[in-house]
PDB file of C-alpha atoms and ligand atoms in Angstrom:
ATOM      1  CA  UNK A  67    -136.353  96.570 -32.364  1.00  0.00           C
ATOM      2  CA  UNK A  68    -135.547  92.879 -32.251  1.00  0.00           C
ATOM      3  CA  UNK A  69    -132.318  93.568 -34.158  1.00  0.00           C
ATOM      4  CA  UNK A  70    -131.367  96.237 -31.622  1.00  0.00           C
ATOM      5  CA  UNK A  71    -132.013  93.925 -28.671  1.00  0.00           C
ATOM      6  CA  UNK A  72    -129.962  91.208 -30.368  1.00  0.00           C
ATOM      7  CA  UNK A  73    -127.132  93.680 -30.920  1.00  0.00           C
ATOM      8  CA  UNK A  74    -127.240  94.823 -27.282  1.00  0.00           C
ATOM      9  CA  UNK A  75    -127.187  91.207 -26.112  1.00  0.00           C
ATOM     10  CA  UNK A  76    -124.241  90.455 -28.406  1.00  0.00           C
ATOM     11  CA  UNK A  77    -122.438  93.616 -27.170  1.00  0.00           C
ATOM     12  CA  UNK A  78    -122.828  92.611 -23.527  1.00  0.00           C
ATOM     13  CA  UNK A  79    -121.600  89.071 -24.162  1.00  0.00           C
ATOM     14  CA  UNK A  80    -118.583  90.417 -26.056  1.00  0.00           C
ATOM     15  CA  UNK A  81    -117.997  93.119 -23.421  1.00  0.00           C
ATOM     16  CA  UNK A  82    -117.600  90.338 -20.887  1.00  0.00           C
ATOM     17  CA  UNK A  83    -115.204  88.420 -23.130  1.00  0.00           C
ATOM     18  CA  UNK A  84    -113.057  91.419 -24.125  1.00  0.00           C
ATOM     19  CA  UNK A  85    -113.365  93.565 -20.962  1.00  0.00           C
ATOM     20  CA  UNK A  86    -109.616  93.588 -20.294  1.00  0.00           C
ATOM     21  CA  UNK A  87    -108.689  94.309 -23.912  1.00  0.00           C
ATOM     22  CA  UNK A  88    -111.193  97.191 -23.982  1.00  0.00           C
ATOM     23  CA  UNK A  89    -109.931  98.592 -20.674  1.00  0.00           C
ATOM     24  CA  UNK A  90    -106.385  98.452 -22.041  1.00  0.00           C
ATOM     25  CA  UNK A  91    -107.431 100.336 -25.190  1.00  0.00           C
ATOM     26  CA  UNK A  92    -109.128 102.980 -23.070  1.00  0.00           C
ATOM     27  CA  UNK A  93    -106.406 103.417 -20.467  1.00  0.00           C
ATOM     28  CA  UNK A  94    -103.533 103.395 -22.949  1.00  0.00           C
ATOM     29  CA  UNK A  95    -105.103 106.002 -25.241  1.00  0.00           C
ATOM     30  CA  UNK A  96    -103.860 109.567 -25.064  1.00  0.00           C
ATOM     31  CA  UNK A  97    -106.436 112.000 -23.716  1.00  0.00           C
ATOM     32  CA  UNK A  98    -107.946 114.439 -26.225  1.00  0.00           C
ATOM     33  CA  UNK A  99    -106.784 112.539 -29.301  1.00  0.00           C
ATOM     34  CA  UNK A 100    -108.274 113.870 -32.510  1.00  0.00           C
ATOM     35  CA  UNK A 101    -108.025 112.148 -35.877  1.00  0.00           C
ATOM     36  CA  UNK A 102    -105.594 114.691 -37.345  1.00  0.00           C
ATOM     37  CA  UNK A 103    -103.246 114.258 -34.392  1.00  0.00           C
ATOM     38  CA  UNK A 104    -102.465 110.745 -35.588  1.00  0.00           C
ATOM     39  CA  UNK A 105     -99.146 110.857 -37.375  1.00  0.00           C
ATOM     40  CA  UNK A 106     -99.515 108.785 -40.538  1.00  0.00           C
ATOM     41  CA  UNK A 107     -95.757 108.175 -40.646  1.00  0.00           C
ATOM     42  CA  UNK A 108     -95.930 106.388 -37.280  1.00  0.00           C
ATOM     43  CA  UNK A 109     -98.453 103.797 -38.472  1.00  0.00           C
ATOM     44  CA  UNK A 110     -95.764 101.265 -39.265  1.00  0.00           C
ATOM     45  CA  UNK A 111     -97.011  97.775 -39.974  1.00  0.00           C
ATOM     46  CA  UNK A 112    -100.479  99.086 -40.847  1.00  0.00           C
ATOM     47  CA  UNK A 113    -101.390  98.305 -44.455  1.00  0.00           C
ATOM     48  CA  UNK A 114    -105.099  99.024 -44.274  1.00  0.00           C
ATOM     49  CA  UNK A 115    -106.677 101.942 -42.455  1.00  0.00           C
ATOM     50  CA  UNK A 116    -110.365 101.784 -41.545  1.00  0.00           C
ATOM     51  CA  UNK A 117    -112.050 104.997 -40.483  1.00  0.00           C
ATOM     52  CA  UNK A 118    -115.269 105.363 -38.564  1.00  0.00           C
ATOM     53  CA  UNK A 119    -117.280 108.420 -39.620  1.00  0.00           C
ATOM     54  CA  UNK A 120    -119.452 109.954 -36.877  1.00  0.00           C
ATOM     55  CA  UNK A 121    -117.292 111.632 -34.256  1.00  0.00           C
ATOM     56  CA  UNK A 122    -114.094 110.714 -36.102  1.00  0.00           C
ATOM     57  CA  UNK A 123    -114.355 112.389 -39.525  1.00  0.00           C
ATOM     58  CA  UNK A 124    -117.216 114.731 -38.684  1.00  0.00           C
ATOM     59  CA  UNK A 125    -119.835 115.505 -36.076  1.00  0.00           C
ATOM     60  CA  UNK A 126    -122.786 113.141 -35.810  1.00  0.00           C
ATOM     61  CA  UNK A 127    -125.083 112.966 -38.823  1.00  0.00           C
ATOM     62  CA  UNK A 128    -122.944 115.177 -41.085  1.00  0.00           C
ATOM     63  CA  UNK A 129    -123.082 114.340 -44.799  1.00  0.00           C
ATOM     64  CA  UNK A 130    -119.343 114.834 -45.432  1.00  0.00           C
ATOM     65  CA  UNK A 131    -116.065 114.973 -43.450  1.00  0.00           C
ATOM     66  CA  UNK A 132    -115.267 118.155 -41.521  1.00  0.00           C
ATOM     67  CA  UNK A 133    -113.387 120.623 -43.692  1.00  0.00           C
ATOM     68  CA  UNK A 134    -110.462 120.917 -41.295  1.00  0.00           C
ATOM     69  CA  UNK A 135    -109.819 117.169 -41.545  1.00  0.00           C
ATOM     70  CA  UNK A 136    -109.687 117.007 -45.336  1.00  0.00           C
ATOM     71  CA  UNK A 137    -105.904 117.696 -45.552  1.00  0.00           C
ATOM     72  CA  UNK A 138    -105.238 114.829 -43.107  1.00  0.00           C
ATOM     73  CA  UNK A 139    -107.640 112.592 -44.995  1.00  0.00           C
ATOM     74  CA  UNK A 140    -105.997 113.328 -48.341  1.00  0.00           C
ATOM     75  CA  UNK A 141    -102.525 112.727 -46.910  1.00  0.00           C
ATOM     76  CA  UNK A 142    -103.783 109.432 -45.527  1.00  0.00           C
ATOM     77  CA  UNK A 143    -105.280 108.348 -48.869  1.00  0.00           C
ATOM     78  CA  UNK A 144    -102.029 109.312 -50.634  1.00  0.00           C
ATOM     79  CA  UNK A 145     -99.946 107.392 -48.164  1.00  0.00           C
ATOM     80  CA  UNK A 146    -101.990 104.176 -47.967  1.00  0.00           C
ATOM     81  CA  UNK A 147    -103.497 104.287 -51.452  1.00  0.00           C
ATOM     82  CA  UNK A 148    -107.271 104.638 -51.969  1.00  0.00           C
ATOM     83  CA  UNK A 149    -107.815 100.885 -52.144  1.00  0.00           C
ATOM     84  CA  UNK A 150    -106.322 100.416 -48.680  1.00  0.00           C
ATOM     85  CA  UNK A 151    -108.507 102.985 -46.925  1.00  0.00           C
ATOM     86  CA  UNK A 152    -112.058 102.049 -45.941  1.00  0.00           C
ATOM     87  CA  UNK A 153    -114.932 103.817 -44.224  1.00  0.00           C
ATOM     88  CA  UNK A 154    -116.827 101.675 -41.739  1.00  0.00           C
ATOM     89  CA  UNK A 155    -119.750 103.566 -40.267  1.00  0.00           C
ATOM     90  CA  UNK A 156    -122.923 102.271 -38.679  1.00  0.00           C
ATOM     91  CA  UNK A 157    -124.600 105.028 -40.697  1.00  0.00           C
ATOM     92  CA  UNK A 158    -123.349 104.708 -44.308  1.00  0.00           C
ATOM     93  CA  UNK A 159    -125.315 107.642 -45.778  1.00  0.00           C
ATOM     94  CA  UNK A 160    -125.476 108.085 -49.560  1.00  0.00           C
ATOM     95  CA  UNK A 161    -123.751 111.493 -49.337  1.00  0.00           C
ATOM     96  CA  UNK A 162    -120.806 109.906 -47.532  1.00  0.00           C
ATOM     97  CA  UNK A 163    -120.522 107.056 -50.026  1.00  0.00           C
ATOM     98  CA  UNK A 164    -120.587 109.567 -52.923  1.00  0.00           C
ATOM     99  CA  UNK A 165    -117.969 111.756 -51.225  1.00  0.00           C
ATOM    100  CA  UNK A 166    -115.459 108.945 -50.798  1.00  0.00           C
ATOM    101  CA  UNK A 167    -116.157 107.520 -54.242  1.00  0.00           C
ATOM    102  CA  UNK A 168    -114.486 110.633 -55.661  1.00  0.00           C
ATOM    103  CA  UNK A 169    -111.273 109.509 -53.982  1.00  0.00           C
ATOM    104  CA  UNK A 170    -111.724 105.852 -54.905  1.00  0.00           C
ATOM    105  CA  UNK A 171    -112.206 105.002 -51.226  1.00  0.00           C
ATOM    106  CA  UNK A 172    -114.807 102.380 -50.389  1.00  0.00           C
ATOM    107  CA  UNK A 173    -117.518 102.675 -47.747  1.00  0.00           C
ATOM    108  CA  UNK A 174    -118.606  99.317 -46.373  1.00  0.00           C
ATOM    109  CA  UNK A 175    -122.364  98.773 -46.691  1.00  0.00           C
ATOM    110  CA  UNK A 176    -124.790  95.892 -46.182  1.00  0.00           C
ATOM    111  CA  UNK A 177    -123.040  94.422 -43.168  1.00  0.00           C
ATOM    112  CA  UNK A 178    -124.194  93.994 -39.591  1.00  0.00           C
ATOM    113  CA  UNK A 179    -123.435  97.073 -37.496  1.00  0.00           C
ATOM    114  CA  UNK A 180    -120.455  97.304 -35.140  1.00  0.00           C
ATOM    115  CA  UNK A 181    -119.729  95.698 -32.698  1.00  0.00           C
ATOM    116  CA  UNK A 182    -120.437  92.786 -35.021  1.00  0.00           C
ATOM    117  CA  UNK A 183    -117.087  92.095 -36.682  1.00  0.00           C
ATOM    118  CA  UNK A 184    -118.676  91.548 -40.123  1.00  0.00           C
ATOM    119  CA  UNK A 185    -117.588  94.909 -41.589  1.00  0.00           C
ATOM    120  CA  UNK A 186    -113.969  94.426 -40.541  1.00  0.00           C
ATOM    121  CA  UNK A 187    -113.997  90.849 -41.790  1.00  0.00           C
ATOM    122  CA  UNK A 188    -115.313  92.072 -45.140  1.00  0.00           C
ATOM    123  CA  UNK A 189    -112.475  94.621 -45.289  1.00  0.00           C
ATOM    124  CA  UNK A 190    -109.913  91.924 -44.483  1.00  0.00           C
ATOM    125  CA  UNK A 191    -111.312  89.834 -47.358  1.00  0.00           C
ATOM    126  CA  UNK A 192    -111.487  92.793 -49.806  1.00  0.00           C
ATOM    127  CA  UNK A 193    -107.993  94.048 -49.034  1.00  0.00           C
ATOM    128  CA  UNK A 194    -106.362  90.636 -49.007  1.00  0.00           C
ATOM    129  CA  UNK A 195    -104.373  91.699 -45.938  1.00  0.00           C
ATOM    130  CA  UNK A 196    -104.138  89.791 -42.662  1.00  0.00           C
ATOM    131  CA  UNK A 197    -106.090  91.104 -39.661  1.00  0.00           C
ATOM    132  CA  UNK A 198    -102.824  92.205 -37.992  1.00  0.00           C
ATOM    133  CA  UNK A 199    -102.173  94.676 -40.820  1.00  0.00           C
ATOM    134  CA  UNK A 200    -105.562  96.376 -40.404  1.00  0.00           C
ATOM    135  CA  UNK A 201    -106.214  99.299 -38.074  1.00  0.00           C
ATOM    136  CA  UNK A 202    -109.569 100.790 -37.153  1.00  0.00           C
ATOM    137  CA  UNK A 203    -109.875 104.385 -35.958  1.00  0.00           C
ATOM    138  CA  UNK A 204    -113.052 104.830 -33.911  1.00  0.00           C
ATOM    139  CA  UNK A 205    -114.479 106.997 -31.147  1.00  0.00           C
ATOM    140  CA  UNK A 206    -116.611 104.316 -29.506  1.00  0.00           C
ATOM    141  CA  UNK A 207    -115.481 101.518 -27.217  1.00  0.00           C
ATOM    142  CA  UNK A 208    -118.593  99.337 -27.234  1.00  0.00           C
ATOM    143  CA  UNK A 209    -119.073  99.457 -31.002  1.00  0.00           C
ATOM    144  CA  UNK A 210    -115.857 100.076 -32.983  1.00  0.00           C
ATOM    145  CA  UNK A 211    -113.205  99.057 -30.458  1.00  0.00           C
ATOM    146  CA  UNK A 212    -115.195  95.961 -29.501  1.00  0.00           C
ATOM    147  CA  UNK A 213    -115.600  94.953 -33.159  1.00  0.00           C
ATOM    148  CA  UNK A 214    -111.826  95.400 -33.557  1.00  0.00           C
ATOM    149  CA  UNK A 215    -111.172  93.114 -30.564  1.00  0.00           C
ATOM    150  CA  UNK A 216    -113.441  90.437 -32.018  1.00  0.00           C
ATOM    151  CA  UNK A 217    -111.925  90.695 -35.521  1.00  0.00           C
ATOM    152  CA  UNK A 218    -108.410  90.828 -34.011  1.00  0.00           C
ATOM    153  CA  UNK A 219    -107.470  94.080 -35.697  1.00  0.00           C
ATOM    154  CA  UNK A 220    -105.713  96.939 -33.954  1.00  0.00           C
ATOM    155  CA  UNK A 221    -107.546 100.070 -32.978  1.00  0.00           C
ATOM    156  CA  UNK A 222    -106.822 103.731 -32.358  1.00  0.00           C
ATOM    157  CA  UNK A 223    -109.363 105.150 -29.962  1.00  0.00           C
ATOM    158  CA  UNK A 224    -110.312 108.759 -30.652  1.00  0.00           C
ATOM    159  CA  UNK A 225    -110.746 110.389 -27.246  1.00  0.00           C
ATOM    160  CA  UNK A 226    -111.514 113.862 -28.581  1.00  0.00           C
ATOM    161  CA  UNK A 227    -114.352 113.244 -31.035  1.00  0.00           C
ATOM    162  CA  UNK A 228    -115.826 115.959 -33.209  1.00  0.00           C
ATOM    163  CA  UNK A 229    -119.002 117.275 -31.649  1.00  0.00           C
ATOM    164  CA  UNK A 230    -121.336 119.998 -32.951  1.00  0.00           C
ATOM    165  CA  UNK A 231    -123.579 120.585 -29.961  1.00  0.00           C
ATOM    166  CA  UNK A 232    -125.181 123.703 -31.399  1.00  0.00           C
ATOM    167  CA  UNK A 233    -126.330 121.904 -34.552  1.00  0.00           C
ATOM    168  CA  UNK A 234    -127.722 118.647 -33.154  1.00  0.00           C
ATOM    169  CA  UNK A 235    -127.910 119.065 -29.356  1.00  0.00           C
ATOM    170  CA  UNK A 236    -130.126 116.043 -28.681  1.00  0.00           C
ATOM    171  CA  UNK A 237    -128.147 113.451 -30.619  1.00  0.00           C
ATOM    172  CA  UNK A 238    -124.765 114.911 -29.604  1.00  0.00           C
ATOM    173  CA  UNK A 239    -125.743 114.861 -25.924  1.00  0.00           C
ATOM    174  CA  UNK A 240    -126.981 111.314 -26.336  1.00  0.00           C
ATOM    175  CA  UNK A 241    -123.662 110.177 -27.812  1.00  0.00           C
ATOM    176  CA  UNK A 242    -121.622 112.168 -25.268  1.00  0.00           C
ATOM    177  CA  UNK A 243    -123.539 110.340 -22.534  1.00  0.00           C
ATOM    178  CA  UNK A 244    -122.969 106.985 -24.239  1.00  0.00           C
ATOM    179  CA  UNK A 245    -119.219 107.639 -24.520  1.00  0.00           C
ATOM    180  CA  UNK A 246    -119.014 108.707 -20.880  1.00  0.00           C
ATOM    181  CA  UNK A 247    -120.872 105.677 -19.538  1.00  0.00           C
ATOM    182  CA  UNK A 248    -119.161 103.107 -21.740  1.00  0.00           C
ATOM    183  CA  UNK A 249    -115.786 104.352 -20.448  1.00  0.00           C
ATOM    184  CA  UNK A 250    -116.960 104.109 -16.850  1.00  0.00           C
ATOM    185  CA  UNK A 251    -118.582 100.726 -17.424  1.00  0.00           C
ATOM    186  CA  UNK A 252    -115.505  99.189 -19.049  1.00  0.00           C
ATOM    187  CA  UNK A 253    -113.148 100.625 -16.448  1.00  0.00           C
ATOM    188  CA  UNK A 254    -115.226  99.412 -13.544  1.00  0.00           C
ATOM    189  CA  UNK A 255    -116.226  96.058 -15.017  1.00  0.00           C
ATOM    190  CA  UNK A 256    -112.658  95.078 -15.928  1.00  0.00           C
ATOM    191  CA  UNK A 257    -111.557  95.870 -12.362  1.00  0.00           C
ATOM    192  CA  UNK A 258    -114.453  94.113 -10.637  1.00  0.00           C
ATOM    193  CA  UNK A 259    -114.565  91.040 -12.845  1.00  0.00           C
ATOM    194  CA  UNK A 260    -111.128  89.461 -13.248  1.00  0.00           C
TER     195      UNK A 260
HETATM  196 MG1   MG B 573    -118.224 107.121 -34.274  1.00  0.00          MG
END
């Protein structure tokens, strides 16, 4: 509980600091962007791709990526190389780690959860690439995108996350509400507080 309160406090402090950067990420993102709509060929200047899991690669709580995204994922691993693709999830389940191990892709574990920048900083150190060459793909503004702002890496904001309402209605509704309010909060706060 204390950890959660600390993380919320940190998030609010960082929200204040990066409110304009977050609003820019939100307002400049295409509506209804899904992971497989990102054209890998257009990611020029990106040497390391970091993927969030829940909402991006699968619905919340799923053990493995959604089947329909596997072709995109494999093309991405082929293009970047397995050592330059990382999974950074606040929920690094064993099944997910085992899944990506088959591809030689690393899941980052034992770091403070996003929006702490620790996971991205670990990836920068492991990959040996500068922060500018790293891109995070995430469906949350106050966790992933905020961590990216702090770590100075670029971010692609997924505006059409994968949701399986019928399977986990309570947690999906919770995260849909979170996404809705964080968008409103960032939009409003960046306008009100110059
Ligand atoms: Mg997510």
